[in-house]
Amino acid sequence: MSGIDALNSVRMVDGSSLTRRVTVSPGMCSSGSQIFGRIGDWTWEAVSAACGMNAHAATTADGRPAYLSFYYYRVRGGKTVHPHGLTFGDELRVCSRVFQIGSQSTLTLHRLAPAGLTVPEGPLDPEEVYERPHPDCMYAENFNRWIARSTPGSNQRLSEVTPPDFAYADLPRLPNRHSPRTPVGRARAAGSFYAEPPQGFVPAGPAHTTPYTLDVVRDLNGVGLVYFASYFSIFDTVLLGLWRSQGRSDEQFLRRKVAQQKVGYFGNADPGAALTISVNRWRSETAPDLEIADMAMHDAATNRLLAVTGIELEATPVPSPNA
């Protein structure tokens, strides 16, 4: 076995948990959405293993393709491991655990730890993720729902389904106090994760709206749906444009540190659809480098809400050339 193979090995811990050793490769690190896509792949693999099925080839009872769609995605960055801080050759220990959260859904938790860090062995404890996160680790929460197309060739009016071989009854239950259903439902109703301005923050400028046309080359996945990781990229593209309009450099954007990001997925769109992205931003009253961006994506033709995101980040200063 090669060194790379040894560092990318996967092991089942119990019926709901997997661990893996990972060497960060070019395809999973950047200032964009690659790491979010890779974590999503780990979610599909974990659900497949925990539920005794192939999530990549799932079908409905009548034979239509079924997809384990993303309804809510939350990532919390740590001091050492954070979404845009990974680079080639970094070594990680990843622990994943799948929970039941209804008959048509799963919730998967991930911990990304530096390979040499001492962390608890065994299945990932929700109390660690939600209440006692290790300051050096990155955590991800994926709430997924099974869906299928209601109309062939259309990405609108996707229906919730349950593949007949989806075996979820033996999965552990997530404690109700950690369920994302209520906060995500509120975000969907309000069109924002910040229905009220965050305490201790002041507006960082006026509200801003940007048009965006879905890119059929970059934004769609292999089955013609808008790829879940593309939502991260679309939001970041709009945020970068706003930074540039304020005189900030691309290097400042590349060095940003995401402390937490939440994405609620409420709809899909057809290729070439025209979208609008609205942005509100706040800056900390006590730490000017700390910012929050609140963004919502709508279908321009119907005003249908497709997604919202809340990004808590640190705008890391660019070092002086003489430093």
PDB file of N, CA, C and O in Angstrom, residues 200-202 204 248 257 259 281-293 311-316:
ATOM      1  N   GLY A 200     -24.470  43.455  18.355  1.00  0.00           N
ATOM      2  CA  GLY A 200     -23.061  43.810  18.394  1.00  0.00           C
ATOM      3  C   GLY A 200     -22.475  44.127  17.038  1.00  0.00           C
ATOM      4  O   GLY A 200     -21.267  44.350  16.928  1.00  0.00           O
ATOM      5  N   PHE A 201     -23.319  44.166  16.009  1.00  0.00           N
ATOM      6  CA  PHE A 201     -22.856  44.467  14.656  1.00  0.00           C
ATOM      7  C   PHE A 201     -23.622  45.675  14.116  1.00  0.00           C
ATOM      8  O   PHE A 201     -24.775  45.908  14.489  1.00  0.00           O
ATOM      9  N   VAL A 202     -22.964  46.417  13.232  1.00  0.00           N
ATOM     10  CA  VAL A 202     -23.585  47.572  12.583  1.00  0.00           C
ATOM     11  C   VAL A 202     -23.535  47.370  11.076  1.00  0.00           C
ATOM     12  O   VAL A 202     -22.688  46.623  10.566  1.00  0.00           O
ATOM     13  N   ALA A 204     -22.626  47.395   7.317  1.00  0.00           N
ATOM     14  CA  ALA A 204     -21.348  47.641   6.645  1.00  0.00           C
ATOM     15  C   ALA A 204     -21.553  48.275   5.278  1.00  0.00           C
ATOM     16  O   ALA A 204     -20.646  48.281   4.450  1.00  0.00           O
ATOM     17  N   ARG A 248     -11.473  46.610  -2.016  1.00  0.00           N
ATOM     18  CA  ARG A 248     -10.699  45.519  -1.423  1.00  0.00           C
ATOM     19  C   ARG A 248     -10.033  44.703  -2.522  1.00  0.00           C
ATOM     20  O   ARG A 248     -10.564  44.556  -3.620  1.00  0.00           O
ATOM     21  N   LYS A 257     -11.230  34.278   6.369  1.00  0.00           N
ATOM     22  CA  LYS A 257     -11.359  33.085   7.198  1.00  0.00           C
ATOM     23  C   LYS A 257     -12.813  32.937   7.620  1.00  0.00           C
ATOM     24  O   LYS A 257     -13.358  33.797   8.321  1.00  0.00           O
ATOM     25  N   ALA A 259     -15.593  31.633   9.786  1.00  0.00           N
ATOM     26  CA  ALA A 259     -15.832  31.037  11.100  1.00  0.00           C
ATOM     27  C   ALA A 259     -17.048  30.126  11.065  1.00  0.00           C
ATOM     28  O   ALA A 259     -17.060  29.063  11.701  1.00  0.00           O
ATOM     29  N   ARG A 281     -24.830  43.231   4.726  1.00  0.00           N
ATOM     30  CA  ARG A 281     -23.585  42.977   5.435  1.00  0.00           C
ATOM     31  C   ARG A 281     -23.529  43.811   6.706  1.00  0.00           C
ATOM     32  O   ARG A 281     -24.034  44.938   6.752  1.00  0.00           O
ATOM     33  N   TRP A 282     -22.900  43.199   7.746  1.00  0.00           N
ATOM     34  CA  TRP A 282     -22.692  43.895   9.015  1.00  0.00           C
ATOM     35  C   TRP A 282     -21.241  43.730   9.442  1.00  0.00           C
ATOM     36  O   TRP A 282     -20.578  42.753   9.082  1.00  0.00           O
ATOM     37  N   ARG A 283     -20.766  44.688  10.231  1.00  0.00           N
ATOM     38  CA  ARG A 283     -19.405  44.655  10.765  1.00  0.00           C
ATOM     39  C   ARG A 283     -19.477  44.769  12.279  1.00  0.00           C
ATOM     40  O   ARG A 283     -20.286  45.524  12.813  1.00  0.00           O
ATOM     41  N   SER A 284     -18.609  44.013  12.966  1.00  0.00           N
ATOM     42  CA  SER A 284     -18.592  44.030  14.421  1.00  0.00           C
ATOM     43  C   SER A 284     -18.250  45.424  14.943  1.00  0.00           C
ATOM     44  O   SER A 284     -17.371  46.112  14.409  1.00  0.00           O
ATOM     45  N   GLU A 285     -18.945  45.814  16.008  1.00  0.00           N
ATOM     46  CA  GLU A 285     -18.677  47.112  16.630  1.00  0.00           C
ATOM     47  C   GLU A 285     -17.352  47.115  17.390  1.00  0.00           C
ATOM     48  O   GLU A 285     -16.741  48.175  17.584  1.00  0.00           O
ATOM     49  N   THR A 286     -16.892  45.967  17.834  1.00  0.00           N
ATOM     50  CA  THR A 286     -15.685  45.894  18.653  1.00  0.00           C
ATOM     51  C   THR A 286     -14.481  45.301  17.918  1.00  0.00           C
ATOM     52  O   THR A 286     -13.348  45.513  18.336  1.00  0.00           O
ATOM     53  N   ALA A 287     -14.716  44.529  16.847  1.00  0.00           N
ATOM     54  CA  ALA A 287     -13.628  43.908  16.083  1.00  0.00           C
ATOM     55  C   ALA A 287     -13.922  44.129  14.602  1.00  0.00           C
ATOM     56  O   ALA A 287     -14.617  43.324  13.974  1.00  0.00           O
ATOM     57  N   PRO A 288     -13.395  45.220  14.025  1.00  0.00           N
ATOM     58  CA  PRO A 288     -13.756  45.609  12.657  1.00  0.00           C
ATOM     59  C   PRO A 288     -13.473  44.554  11.586  1.00  0.00           C
ATOM     60  O   PRO A 288     -14.067  44.613  10.506  1.00  0.00           O
ATOM     61  N   ASP A 289     -12.570  43.605  11.867  1.00  0.00           N
ATOM     62  CA  ASP A 289     -12.279  42.571  10.882  1.00  0.00           C
ATOM     63  C   ASP A 289     -13.344  41.478  10.836  1.00  0.00           C
ATOM     64  O   ASP A 289     -13.346  40.655   9.916  1.00  0.00           O
ATOM     65  N   LEU A 290     -14.251  41.447  11.826  1.00  0.00           N
ATOM     66  CA  LEU A 290     -15.299  40.433  11.858  1.00  0.00           C
ATOM     67  C   LEU A 290     -16.529  40.943  11.120  1.00  0.00           C
ATOM     68  O   LEU A 290     -17.021  42.048  11.387  1.00  0.00           O
ATOM     69  N   GLU A 291     -17.034  40.145  10.196  1.00  0.00           N
ATOM     70  CA  GLU A 291     -18.152  40.557   9.357  1.00  0.00           C
ATOM     71  C   GLU A 291     -19.178  39.433   9.246  1.00  0.00           C
ATOM     72  O   GLU A 291     -18.860  38.258   9.438  1.00  0.00           O
ATOM     73  N   ILE A 292     -20.389  39.812   8.920  1.00  0.00           N
ATOM     74  CA  ILE A 292     -21.454  38.857   8.603  1.00  0.00           C
ATOM     75  C   ILE A 292     -22.067  39.270   7.281  1.00  0.00           C
ATOM     76  O   ILE A 292     -22.385  40.448   7.064  1.00  0.00           O
ATOM     77  N   ALA A 293     -22.208  38.307   6.388  1.00  0.00           N
ATOM     78  CA  ALA A 293     -22.889  38.538   5.114  1.00  0.00           C
ATOM     79  C   ALA A 293     -24.142  37.677   5.085  1.00  0.00           C
ATOM     80  O   ALA A 293     -24.086  36.473   5.357  1.00  0.00           O
ATOM     81  N   ILE A 311     -22.957  34.057   6.359  1.00  0.00           N
ATOM     82  CA  ILE A 311     -21.516  33.820   6.427  1.00  0.00           C
ATOM     83  C   ILE A 311     -20.913  34.705   7.509  1.00  0.00           C
ATOM     84  O   ILE A 311     -21.021  35.934   7.445  1.00  0.00           O
ATOM     85  N   GLU A 312     -20.300  34.090   8.494  1.00  0.00           N
ATOM     86  CA  GLU A 312     -19.560  34.808   9.522  1.00  0.00           C
ATOM     87  C   GLU A 312     -18.081  34.640   9.205  1.00  0.00           C
ATOM     88  O   GLU A 312     -17.577  33.511   9.142  1.00  0.00           O
ATOM     89  N   LEU A 313     -17.390  35.757   8.955  1.00  0.00           N
ATOM     90  CA  LEU A 313     -16.008  35.641   8.502  1.00  0.00           C
ATOM     91  C   LEU A 313     -15.115  36.692   9.122  1.00  0.00           C
ATOM     92  O   LEU A 313     -15.578  37.714   9.627  1.00  0.00           O
ATOM     93  N   GLU A 314     -13.841  36.402   9.033  1.00  0.00           N
ATOM     94  CA  GLU A 314     -12.812  37.339   9.464  1.00  0.00           C
ATOM     95  C   GLU A 314     -12.064  37.796   8.225  1.00  0.00           C
ATOM     96  O   GLU A 314     -11.507  36.972   7.483  1.00  0.00           O
ATOM     97  N   ALA A 315     -12.062  39.103   7.983  1.00  0.00           N
ATOM     98  CA  ALA A 315     -11.350  39.657   6.835  1.00  0.00           C
ATOM     99  C   ALA A 315      -9.891  39.834   7.226  1.00  0.00           C
ATOM    100  O   ALA A 315      -9.469  40.887   7.710  1.00  0.00           O
ATOM    101  N   THR A 316      -9.099  38.777   7.048  1.00  0.00           N
ATOM    102  CA  THR A 316      -7.720  38.772   7.500  1.00  0.00           C
ATOM    103  C   THR A 316      -6.898  39.816   6.756  1.00  0.00           C
ATOM    104  O   THR A 316      -6.900  39.835   5.522  1.00  0.00           O
TER     105      THR A 316
END
